[in-house]
Amino acid sequence: MRFEGTESYVADRDLMVAVNAAIALERPLLVKGEPGTGKTELARQVAEALGVPMIEWNVKSTTRAQQGLYEYDAVSRLRDSQLGDPRFEDIRNYIKKGKLWQAFTADRRVVLLIDEIDKADIEFPNDLLQELDRMEFFVYELDETIRAKHRPIVIITSNNEKELPDAFLRRCFFHYIRFPDLETLTRIVDVHYPDIKQRLVASALNQFYELRETPGLKKKPSTSEALDWIRLLVADDVSPEDLRGDAKNALPRLHGALLKNEQDVHLLERMAFLARQQAR
C-alpha cells in the first residue's frame, strides 16, 4: 500500500513520504499543523487513495481512552436483571465497542483516525500506548483479549495545543504540515474551483497572504478559511479590483470569512486609520 495523493487533495512530497513511512513501519502517523491545514482531511484521502474504509474517533476534552476500547453499562444490566429481562444473561449485550475495537475486528485493513488528540487530558495518549503498540487489549468482563485481525493505518492529528508525552511520541512517525506557500495554495484552489478566473485567484491570494503577515494578528486565517472566502467571492461575482472593500476601513471584502474575532478587525481598522493619517 502506497499513498501518492488524490485528485482532490494536494499533498507535497514530504507528506506522502511520511504517510508511506508510517505504513511501512506500522507506526501511528502523528500529524501536527495549524488548524485548517488539512490534517483531518488527510486521513480521509489516504483511505480513499488506498481503497479502504475509515473509522473516525473525534477526541473531546471529556474523552477517556477507555471509550476507544469499550464501555460496560453495568447500570443497564442491573436494571434489566431487576425487571427480569432475558438480555441480562449475556454480558455482551451491555458492552459497547469503541473505535479501536471496531478497527481491530474489521474484516479488512482500515484507516483509524484519532482526531485532535491534544484536546483530551494529558494522560490520554499514555493510556493508549500498549493498545497502539501491541494492537491488542484485554476485556475483563469477557475474560477475552481483542487482537487486531489486520493492523490498521493509524493517523493521529494534533493542533499543538499541549505537549504530548515523550513515551507516546517515541512510538509515532511525526510530520508537521507547514502552511502552504502561494504556489501550493494556488494548486489547492484550482482543485476545488477548477473554472475560477485566475486573475481573481492571484489577486485574492496576494491579499490573503498580506493579511496573514499582518503584525499582531491574533488568529491568522487558515487554508480552509481562504477557500471559504474565495468561494464567497465567486458567488458574489467580485472582481479583482473590488477586493479591498470600502476605502473607509480598508478591510477585505467579505472579511468575516477570514477574520474571526473583533480584536483583529479593530487592528486592521486602526492600521488603516494610521496609514491615512500619515498620508495627509
Tab-separated table of C-alpha atoms in Angstrom:
chain	number	residue	atom	x	y	z
A	1	MET	CA	0.000	0.000	0.000
A	2	ARG	CA	1.412	3.374	-1.060
A	3	PHE	CA	-0.153	6.804	-0.812
A	4	GLU	CA	0.535	9.095	-3.744
A	5	GLY	CA	-2.127	11.733	-3.159
A	6	THR	CA	-5.533	12.077	-4.817
A	7	GLU	CA	-7.085	14.354	-7.402
A	8	SER	CA	-8.963	16.253	-4.689
A	9	TYR	CA	-6.095	16.618	-2.179
A	10	VAL	CA	-2.820	18.401	-2.851
A	11	ALA	CA	-0.110	16.571	-0.902
A	12	ASP	CA	3.543	17.570	-1.148
A	13	ARG	CA	6.328	15.025	-1.422
A	14	ASP	CA	7.289	15.205	2.267
A	15	LEU	CA	3.732	14.420	3.347
A	16	MET	CA	3.479	11.428	1.023
A	17	VAL	CA	6.841	10.165	2.318
A	18	ALA	CA	5.592	10.491	5.904
A	19	VAL	CA	2.377	8.555	5.208
A	20	ASN	CA	4.199	5.743	3.423
A	21	ALA	CA	6.916	5.582	6.092
A	22	ALA	CA	4.283	5.197	8.828
A	23	ILE	CA	2.591	2.418	6.843
A	24	ALA	CA	5.907	0.630	6.271
A	25	LEU	CA	6.947	0.942	9.927
A	26	GLU	CA	3.443	0.015	11.138
A	27	ARG	CA	3.540	3.033	13.438
A	28	PRO	CA	0.864	5.656	14.049
A	29	LEU	CA	1.361	8.803	11.963
A	30	LEU	CA	1.189	11.879	14.194
A	31	VAL	CA	0.267	14.931	12.112
A	32	LYS	CA	0.549	18.435	13.531
A	33	GLY	CA	-0.086	21.817	11.968
A	34	GLU	CA	-2.205	24.936	12.161
A	35	PRO	CA	-5.988	24.393	12.324
A	36	GLY	CA	-7.403	24.282	8.807
A	37	THR	CA	-4.318	22.890	7.061
A	38	GLY	CA	-5.995	19.610	6.093
A	39	LYS	CA	-4.877	17.220	8.850
A	40	THR	CA	-8.266	15.541	9.259
A	41	GLU	CA	-8.870	15.532	5.521
A	42	LEU	CA	-5.550	13.722	5.055
A	43	ALA	CA	-6.923	10.601	6.773
A	44	ARG	CA	-9.989	10.616	4.536
A	45	GLN	CA	-7.864	10.990	1.429
A	46	VAL	CA	-5.467	8.227	2.488
A	47	ALA	CA	-8.441	5.905	2.960
A	48	GLU	CA	-9.829	6.881	-0.445
A	49	ALA	CA	-6.490	6.529	-2.219
A	50	LEU	CA	-5.817	3.093	-0.716
A	51	GLY	CA	-9.411	1.940	-1.192
A	52	VAL	CA	-10.023	1.081	2.464
A	53	PRO	CA	-12.731	2.141	4.954
A	54	MET	CA	-12.083	4.818	7.564
A	55	ILE	CA	-13.055	4.780	11.233
A	56	GLU	CA	-13.053	8.222	12.852
A	57	TRP	CA	-12.612	8.877	16.575
A	58	ASN	CA	-13.187	12.540	17.388
A	59	VAL	CA	-11.492	13.344	20.688
A	60	LYS	CA	-13.022	15.909	23.051
A	61	SER	CA	-11.931	17.359	26.396
A	62	THR	CA	-14.114	14.780	28.183
A	63	THR	CA	-12.977	11.774	26.126
A	64	ARG	CA	-11.330	8.922	28.021
A	65	ALA	CA	-9.005	6.364	26.456
A	66	GLN	CA	-11.219	3.539	27.711
A	67	GLN	CA	-14.018	4.787	25.455
A	68	GLY	CA	-11.873	3.937	22.453
A	69	LEU	CA	-11.677	0.335	23.634
A	70	TYR	CA	-15.124	-0.396	25.058
A	71	GLU	CA	-17.626	0.685	27.693
A	72	TYR	CA	-19.522	-1.639	30.031
A	73	ASP	CA	-23.005	-0.489	31.028
A	74	ALA	CA	-23.355	-2.122	34.432
A	75	VAL	CA	-26.300	0.107	35.410
A	76	SER	CA	-28.450	-1.051	32.481
A	77	ARG	CA	-27.604	-4.677	33.195
A	78	LEU	CA	-28.608	-4.308	36.851
A	79	ARG	CA	-31.870	-2.660	35.858
A	80	ASP	CA	-32.657	-5.396	33.330
A	81	SER	CA	-31.903	-8.104	35.894
A	82	GLN	CA	-34.370	-6.498	38.305
A	83	LEU	CA	-37.007	-6.327	35.567
A	84	GLY	CA	-36.430	-9.921	34.521
A	85	ASP	CA	-35.216	-9.043	31.030
A	86	PRO	CA	-33.544	-12.153	29.494
A	87	ARG	CA	-30.909	-9.947	27.830
A	88	PHE	CA	-29.258	-9.636	31.238
A	89	GLU	CA	-27.949	-13.219	30.963
A	90	ASP	CA	-25.464	-12.271	28.219
A	91	ILE	CA	-22.983	-9.612	29.355
A	92	ARG	CA	-22.091	-8.864	25.731
A	93	ASN	CA	-25.414	-7.054	25.401
A	94	TYR	CA	-24.051	-4.371	27.728
A	95	ILE	CA	-20.634	-3.843	26.170
A	96	LYS	CA	-20.342	-1.020	23.662
A	97	LYS	CA	-17.442	-1.452	21.264
A	98	GLY	CA	-15.149	1.561	20.886
A	99	LYS	CA	-13.407	2.789	17.760
A	100	LEU	CA	-10.240	0.767	18.419
A	101	TRP	CA	-12.283	-2.407	18.902
A	102	GLN	CA	-14.089	-1.720	15.612
A	103	ALA	CA	-10.785	-1.131	13.814
A	104	PHE	CA	-9.152	-4.235	15.326
A	105	THR	CA	-12.009	-6.572	14.400
A	106	ALA	CA	-12.737	-5.177	10.930
A	107	ASP	CA	-12.719	-7.777	8.167
A	108	ARG	CA	-10.158	-5.766	6.215
A	109	ARG	CA	-7.481	-3.175	6.899
A	110	VAL	CA	-8.864	0.245	7.754
A	111	VAL	CA	-7.624	3.777	8.360
A	112	LEU	CA	-8.194	4.724	12.008
A	113	LEU	CA	-8.278	8.479	12.581
A	114	ILE	CA	-7.783	9.714	16.149
A	115	ASP	CA	-8.637	13.353	15.617
A	116	GLU	CA	-7.304	16.217	17.790
A	117	ILE	CA	-5.708	14.050	20.465
A	118	ASP	CA	-4.399	17.128	22.287
A	119	LYS	CA	-7.936	18.114	23.305
A	120	ALA	CA	-8.069	15.305	25.869
A	121	ASP	CA	-6.428	15.009	29.277
A	122	ILE	CA	-2.623	14.792	29.316
A	123	GLU	CA	-2.801	11.122	30.360
A	124	PHE	CA	-4.973	10.176	27.381
A	125	PRO	CA	-2.081	9.377	24.991
A	126	ASN	CA	-0.238	7.356	27.649
A	127	ASP	CA	-3.368	5.289	28.305
A	128	LEU	CA	-3.303	4.135	24.668
A	129	LEU	CA	0.395	3.252	24.485
A	130	GLN	CA	0.105	-0.502	24.868
A	131	GLU	CA	-3.013	-0.833	22.726
A	132	LEU	CA	-1.499	1.056	19.784
A	133	ASP	CA	1.872	-0.666	20.192
A	134	ARG	CA	0.725	-4.267	20.605
A	135	MET	CA	-2.536	-3.864	18.670
A	136	GLU	CA	-4.481	-5.682	21.360
A	137	PHE	CA	-6.323	-5.079	24.623
A	138	PHE	CA	-7.974	-7.164	27.339
A	139	VAL	CA	-11.706	-7.114	28.113
A	140	TYR	CA	-12.018	-8.027	31.796
A	141	GLU	CA	-15.797	-8.516	31.716
A	142	LEU	CA	-15.421	-11.168	28.998
A	143	ASP	CA	-12.015	-12.513	30.106
A	144	GLU	CA	-11.016	-12.118	26.468
A	145	THR	CA	-8.196	-10.428	24.528
A	146	ILE	CA	-9.165	-8.466	21.433
A	147	ARG	CA	-6.391	-8.560	18.827
A	148	ALA	CA	-6.211	-6.752	15.513
A	149	LYS	CA	-7.114	-9.034	12.613
A	150	HIS	CA	-5.484	-6.551	10.233
A	151	ARG	CA	-3.218	-3.840	11.607
A	152	PRO	CA	-4.996	-0.529	10.940
A	153	ILE	CA	-3.284	2.508	9.458
A	154	VAL	CA	-3.454	4.900	12.418
A	155	ILE	CA	-3.413	8.653	11.761
A	156	ILE	CA	-3.414	10.937	14.800
A	157	THR	CA	-3.907	14.691	14.488
A	158	SER	CA	-2.920	17.437	16.906
A	159	ASN	CA	-3.332	21.220	16.830
A	160	ASN	CA	-0.302	21.523	19.124
A	161	GLU	CA	-2.416	22.964	21.947
A	162	LYS	CA	-0.482	20.953	24.539
A	163	GLU	CA	2.664	18.860	24.710
A	164	LEU	CA	2.301	15.117	24.181
A	165	PRO	CA	4.218	12.623	26.382
A	166	ASP	CA	7.659	11.518	25.185
A	167	ALA	CA	6.762	7.837	25.508
A	168	PHE	CA	3.835	8.388	23.142
A	169	LEU	CA	5.886	10.429	20.660
A	170	ARG	CA	8.542	7.708	20.548
A	171	ARG	CA	6.001	5.272	19.137
A	172	CYS	CA	4.817	7.581	16.346
A	173	PHE	CA	6.128	8.753	12.999
A	174	PHE	CA	5.856	12.540	13.059
A	175	HIS	CA	5.017	15.052	10.342
A	176	TYR	CA	4.291	18.769	10.594
A	177	ILE	CA	2.099	20.181	7.827
A	178	ARG	CA	3.517	23.600	7.080
A	179	PHE	CA	1.210	26.332	5.917
A	180	PRO	CA	1.183	26.152	2.105
A	181	ASP	CA	3.139	28.687	0.087
A	182	LEU	CA	1.496	30.746	-2.642
A	183	GLU	CA	2.143	28.202	-5.385
A	184	THR	CA	0.756	25.294	-3.354
A	185	LEU	CA	-2.316	27.214	-2.194
A	186	THR	CA	-2.990	28.209	-5.823
A	187	ARG	CA	-2.982	24.498	-6.719
A	188	ILE	CA	-5.354	23.785	-3.817
A	189	VAL	CA	-7.750	26.492	-5.046
A	190	ASP	CA	-7.565	25.089	-8.584
A	191	VAL	CA	-8.508	21.635	-7.275
A	192	HIS	CA	-11.602	22.985	-5.507
A	193	TYR	CA	-12.582	25.570	-8.147
A	194	PRO	CA	-11.145	24.415	-11.494
A	195	ASP	CA	-13.004	27.008	-13.585
A	196	ILE	CA	-12.264	30.066	-11.448
A	197	LYS	CA	-10.742	33.154	-13.089
A	198	GLN	CA	-7.012	33.169	-12.499
A	199	ARG	CA	-6.864	36.955	-12.110
A	200	LEU	CA	-9.280	36.714	-9.197
A	201	VAL	CA	-7.267	33.877	-7.621
A	202	ALA	CA	-3.984	35.769	-7.931
A	203	SER	CA	-5.432	38.984	-6.504
A	204	ALA	CA	-7.294	37.210	-3.694
A	205	LEU	CA	-4.315	35.102	-2.594
A	206	ASN	CA	-1.951	38.070	-2.644
A	207	GLN	CA	-4.323	39.895	-0.330
A	208	PHE	CA	-4.770	36.761	1.777
A	209	TYR	CA	-1.022	36.376	2.403
A	210	GLU	CA	-0.722	40.103	3.055
A	211	LEU	CA	-3.406	39.688	5.713
A	212	ARG	CA	-1.683	36.667	7.295
A	213	GLU	CA	1.563	38.623	7.611
A	214	THR	CA	-0.081	41.493	9.482
A	215	PRO	CA	1.862	42.015	12.746
A	216	GLY	CA	-0.193	41.472	15.896
A	217	LEU	CA	-2.918	39.393	14.292
A	218	LYS	CA	-4.473	37.190	16.986
A	219	LYS	CA	-5.703	34.456	14.633
A	220	LYS	CA	-4.197	34.082	11.201
A	221	PRO	CA	-6.679	32.862	8.573
A	222	SER	CA	-6.208	29.223	7.567
A	223	THR	CA	-6.305	27.326	4.290
A	224	SER	CA	-9.928	26.316	4.783
A	225	GLU	CA	-10.878	29.927	5.503
A	226	ALA	CA	-9.112	31.039	2.330
A	227	LEU	CA	-11.178	28.531	0.363
A	228	ASP	CA	-14.401	29.710	2.018
A	229	TRP	CA	-13.513	33.334	1.238
A	230	ILE	CA	-12.757	32.628	-2.413
A	231	ARG	CA	-15.989	30.657	-2.697
A	232	LEU	CA	-17.904	33.703	-1.458
A	233	LEU	CA	-16.022	35.979	-3.847
A	234	VAL	CA	-17.017	33.754	-6.749
A	235	ALA	CA	-20.637	33.539	-5.558
A	236	ASP	CA	-20.842	37.350	-5.312
A	237	ASP	CA	-19.038	37.778	-8.644
A	238	VAL	CA	-16.488	40.102	-7.054
A	239	SER	CA	-13.917	41.500	-9.447
A	240	PRO	CA	-10.210	41.630	-8.542
A	241	GLU	CA	-10.430	45.434	-8.440
A	242	ASP	CA	-13.185	45.377	-5.787
A	243	LEU	CA	-11.459	43.057	-3.308
A	244	ARG	CA	-10.338	45.793	-0.956
A	245	GLY	CA	-13.856	46.734	0.049
A	246	ASP	CA	-14.717	50.280	1.024
A	247	ALA	CA	-11.978	52.808	1.488
A	248	LYS	CA	-13.165	53.747	4.985
A	249	ASN	CA	-11.643	50.783	6.791
A	250	ALA	CA	-9.641	49.034	4.035
A	251	LEU	CA	-10.895	45.638	5.212
A	252	PRO	CA	-11.119	42.876	2.599
A	253	ARG	CA	-14.496	42.255	1.040
A	254	LEU	CA	-16.453	39.616	2.994
A	255	HIS	CA	-13.756	39.711	5.664
A	256	GLY	CA	-15.950	37.714	8.058
A	257	ALA	CA	-14.738	34.574	6.285
A	258	LEU	CA	-11.138	35.428	7.195
A	259	LEU	CA	-11.192	37.369	10.464
A	260	LYS	CA	-12.836	35.528	13.350
A	261	ASN	CA	-12.542	37.946	16.277
A	262	GLU	CA	-13.171	41.633	16.907
A	263	GLN	CA	-9.580	42.314	18.012
A	264	ASP	CA	-8.245	41.507	14.554
A	265	VAL	CA	-10.941	43.592	12.862
A	266	HIS	CA	-10.141	46.555	15.114
A	267	LEU	CA	-6.407	46.053	14.498
A	268	LEU	CA	-6.803	46.348	10.737
A	269	GLU	CA	-9.147	49.303	11.072
A	270	ARG	CA	-6.641	51.112	13.284
A	271	MET	CA	-3.750	50.340	10.919
A	272	ALA	CA	-5.791	51.756	8.034
A	273	PHE	CA	-6.613	54.867	10.086
A	274	LEU	CA	-2.938	55.457	10.942
A	275	ALA	CA	-1.960	54.955	7.307
A	276	ARG	CA	-4.493	57.591	6.227
A	277	GLN	CA	-3.228	59.985	8.896
A	278	GLN	CA	0.363	59.615	7.694
A	279	ALA	CA	-0.679	60.135	4.078
A	280	ARG	CA	-2.154	63.546	4.841
